[in-house]
Amino acid sequence: MERGRAPPPPWRGPWILCLLPALAGGQPLAAGEAAYEEWRATGVRGRAVELSCGPAAAAPPAVVFWSFTPQGEGLPRAVAVGSGREVAVAPGARLLGRVTLRNGTLELRELRVFAQGRFLCQGLFPERGRLRVGYAAVLLRVLVPVSKPFVRPTAAAAAEGAAVALTCSVREGTEPLSFSWQHQEPRGGPSVTPAGLGDSRAELRLTPANRSHTGWYICTVHNEVNNQTSDPIYLDIVYGPDEPAIRVEPFSPEQGGFSAGEREDVVLSCLAPSNPPSRYVWLHNGSQVHVGQTYAITAIARAQAGTYTCLAENSHLQTRTQATIVLTVYYPPAGSPSCSALASEDQRDVALRCRWLGGFPLARLRWVGPQEEEEEEEGLMGSSFSMATRIQSGAATRNGSSFSCLASHPALPLGAACGTTLWVPSGSPTCAAAATKGDEYVMLRCRWEGGTPLVTLRWRDAAGRTLGDPAASTAVLVLSTDGSLGGREFVCVAAHPLRAAAAECRLRLGKPDPSPPPVPRRVGTSLPEPSPPCRRVEVPELEAESEVAVLEGGEAQLACRQRGSGAGLGAALAWYDPKEREVTPGPAKYRLEQGEAWVNLTVRDAEWPGDSGIYRCTATNAVGTASLPVRLRVDRESRDGRQGWAGGIEPLPAGCRLSAGYPAPPNVTISKLRYTRARTEVRLEWRTQGAGNLTGFVVQRRQTKKPLREPPSPWETAAGDIEPHSRDRRLGGLDPAVLYAFRVLAVNHRTAGHPSEVQTPAEPPFEAYPAVTGAAVAGMLVATAASLLAVHCLARHRDALPRLHDLLFRT
Ligand SMILES: *[C@@H]1O[C@H](CO)[C@@H](O)[C@H](O)[C@H]1NC(C)=O
Ligand SMILES: *[C@@H]1O[C@H](CO)[C@@H](O)[C@H](O)[C@H]1NC(C)=O
Ligand SMILES: *[C@@H]1O[C@H](CO)[C@@H](O)[C@H](O)[C@H]1NC(C)=O
Ligand SMILES: *[C@@H]1O[C@H](CO)[C@@H](O)[C@H](O)[C@H]1NC(C)=O
Ligand SMILES: *[C@@H]1O[C@H](CO)[C@@H](O)[C@H](O)[C@H]1NC(C)=O
Ligand SMILES: *[C@@H]1O[C@H](CO)[C@@H](O)[C@H](O)[C@H]1NC(C)=O
Ligand SMILES: *[C@@H]1O[C@H](CO)[C@@H](O)[C@H](O)[C@H]1NC(C)=O
Ligand SMILES: *[C@@H]1O[C@H](CO)[C@@H](O)[C@H](O)[C@H]1NC(C)=O
């Protein structure tokens, strides 16, 4: 409140004069000394304010009268009047708030804005026995607190670069108002006052708006009374996508791109800042391969090399950006590097060759060595791609020097290597001569094996002329024997780069021929120049069926023949059995037939499984040996459809087959051969001679007494199903008009023994025929232990041998 002195206002309100005598109770008035005071007071709407009439310390007035003149309005209105304890408040005073009056002081609670204006108080103050008239004016200002502000952006979402403004407004509040702004990042974080923006103004201008403006905004409004803060509002700035950044893991940058080893796991990730976040698409060589920010390639293949493009899209703004990288996939060449050493033409140097073709990038190769000087060259000096050749002087190389070819490749952390050791075989070449089959040609052979590179051999004649081509390790010269070679000398010269001097061996053929040595003619060709004979000889070539099948007990023929140009030169042909033993014509098991360029092996009486296996046919000549395997398969026949030389033989029950080995069957002799009652049937008995296993007997017959000069009719089998322990047989179905001859053979697993002598049947003894039969049977039963076995066997297998069974047990 501020107080100040002002001139006394004009006396208004004659009504108070009427009132005064009653209020003063007869006390004298001191009108002349009436004081006037004016001051200012401030109240806040809704709150309380006290307006006192005169200094607070002074005694309260005996009578007080308050009136009010609203701001800018002329007429005062009565508010309250009081005398002592009696107080009267004017009804219209409700407009000012809740008005009370105590001890002359006007109290306004729940102050209203309408109360802004001039309050005038007039009072009678008791003072030293008289009443002093005083009046005072209070200029009341009513302040309004600010209401809760609210923020309105020009747009809730805007693109980066656009002009965006946020406006903060309040419904009420006494001016002056001041504004302050706060900004918070989208995902929390500290609230900050946006720098450099019209921070105390009601409008926040973001011009141009950028991505950092995204987030929550609040506005606080202040005035004299209070401050109020708005609810936060969200401003979304959409932007992007920016240029994508591609990351490659594992990180292996190289010129113009990235690289990975084949079968490595590679992860490509793309980042293109954007709001809303980017949608990512990956393209490989321009074709879409993946949707998503990260593209993981497990065990990358070489076809997955190429360009990778990351496309980023902001679906809100419909904007796209892209970035491309080049990914190279390294893979090593297949296999391993190969090293070789070759002698130069003049045998002075060795060309060390290293090859490892393929791969990406090409493998880098270089030769190092020899071992003891390894430190000499380091680094990539002398390296080349895929192939590396080094010419090593033979004279400067010690026997046994090792050289290595080192291969390096980005996909092989450990690299690869091959090596070779240069050496000369010890000793000297050996010369030999051999005549081919039929003595048609002479082969001169020179050998010196071993060494790296191989020793180079060449033939010369005594005059120093080179014969044939130089060859490695073995040089063969074929000379046609024209009777002109006797006494001639041939030299084989061996050269190797690591040897300073050549080595040689010499051959002189046969006895000197007295006739002047004509130049031998050249074999197979007719070149005019009279040079010594020579002919290139190759390792023979063979051909044969790769597999031959035969039924058990049968005969198998394995044929093998030489083919090609060398076939006429008579290589030595041979067969080897599955145990790698050479087949000799001796044993009955095998038969060898041989021609100029073929050899057939017959395996007789094939056994299962013993004769099955790989047989080998070989051909050897001076140059080398060829070998060809032929598989012999011995099949076991099934019970049906078996085929044998005798034909029509019924299978024998397994339990009866006492003979399992296959040596020659025993000889047989016929002990009895007679007609029975009629001449349509004979009865035959026989014996075996000597040792030998057998599986049965066969009886054969044929007509005798044929007209002269006609060839004898063939033997036909009359009975083939006779089991091994039988020694007799009845044979029916004979033509009584025909005289038959019979013979018996023992059969040993499909191999026939020697046939018995041939007999013709005798006439039966006229009487006692049934008794003879019965006696014969009984006699047979007790005759031999073998017969007893037969009985056992027949009893067990009566179904299989019905005829025999009937024969024995019918009576
Ligand atoms: C009013 O005045 C009387 C007498 O002077 C005093 O007793 C009383 O306490 C005062 N009341 C207030 C509220 O000041
Ligand atoms: C965004 O704008 C503000 C002020 O206008 C500036 O300070 C800031 O660097 C801008 N941010 C970006 C990312 O451009
Ligand atoms: C805002 O008002 C609160 C009480 O409502 C007060 O504590 C704070 O200090 C005020 N702030 C300002 C800046 O006036
Ligand atoms: C992609 O291109 C690279 C380089 O041109 C090529 O090596 C690769 O085989 C290609 N892959 C496909 C799947 O097209
Ligand atoms: C050369 O060395 C090898 C072993 O590395 C040996 O077998 C051979 O006999 C040596 N040659 C000579 C001529 O000493
Ligand atoms: C040898 O076998 C072959 C092929 O089977 C054949 O052509 C040739 O006639 C047989 N030679 C002899 C003597 O059997
Ligand atoms: C007959 O075969 C058996 C078994 O198969 C054998 O033990 C016996 O030695 C063979 N007999 C003769 C004389 O070979
Ligand atoms: C079997 O007969 C043949 C010829 O008839 C004869 O060569 C052979 O020695 C005889 N074998 C025995 C064991 O008597």
Short mmCIF file of N, CA, C and O and ligand atoms in Angstrom, two decimals, residues 58-60 84-85 102-105, ligand 1:
data_model
loop_
_atom_site.label_atom_id
_atom_site.label_comp_id
_atom_site.label_asym_id
_atom_site.label_seq_id
_atom_site.Cartn_x
_atom_site.Cartn_y
_atom_site.Cartn_z
N ALA A 58 -3.44 3.92 14.65
CA ALA A 58 -4.38 4.83 15.29
C ALA A 58 -5.60 4.09 15.81
O ALA A 58 -5.85 2.97 15.41
N ALA A 59 -6.30 4.74 16.64
CA ALA A 59 -7.49 4.14 17.21
C ALA A 59 -8.55 4.03 16.14
O ALA A 59 -8.60 4.85 15.22
N PRO A 60 -9.26 2.97 16.16
CA PRO A 60 -10.31 2.80 15.16
C PRO A 60 -11.35 3.92 15.26
O PRO A 60 -11.57 4.47 16.34
N GLY A 84 -18.99 1.52 16.12
CA GLY A 84 -18.76 0.57 17.21
C GLY A 84 -18.98 -0.83 16.69
O GLY A 84 -18.42 -1.24 15.66
N ARG A 85 -19.82 -1.50 17.40
CA ARG A 85 -20.04 -2.88 16.96
C ARG A 85 -21.11 -3.00 15.90
O ARG A 85 -21.31 -4.08 15.35
N ARG A 102 -14.69 -4.37 10.18
CA ARG A 102 -14.37 -4.49 11.61
C ARG A 102 -13.43 -3.38 11.99
O ARG A 102 -12.42 -3.18 11.31
N ASN A 103 -13.79 -2.71 13.10
CA ASN A 103 -12.97 -1.61 13.63
C ASN A 103 -12.58 -0.65 12.52
O ASN A 103 -11.48 -0.15 12.46
N GLY A 104 -13.50 -0.40 11.59
CA GLY A 104 -13.28 0.59 10.53
C GLY A 104 -12.54 0.04 9.35
O GLY A 104 -12.43 0.67 8.31
N THR A 105 -12.02 -1.16 9.47
CA THR A 105 -11.25 -1.73 8.37
C THR A 105 -12.17 -2.60 7.52
O THR A 105 -12.87 -3.48 8.04
C1 LIG B 1 -11.43 -3.17 17.81
O1 LIG B 1 -11.24 -2.12 18.77
C2 LIG B 1 -11.47 -2.52 20.06
C3 LIG B 1 -11.31 -1.32 20.99
O2 LIG B 1 -10.39 -0.45 20.59
C4 LIG B 1 -10.46 -3.60 20.41
O3 LIG B 1 -10.71 -4.01 21.69
C5 LIG B 1 -10.61 -4.75 19.40
O4 LIG B 1 -9.64 -5.73 19.69
C6 LIG B 1 -10.46 -4.26 18.05
N1 LIG B 1 -10.74 -5.36 17.16
C7 LIG B 1 -9.85 -5.72 16.25
C8 LIG B 1 -10.25 -6.85 15.45
O5 LIG B 1 -8.81 -5.11 16.11
#
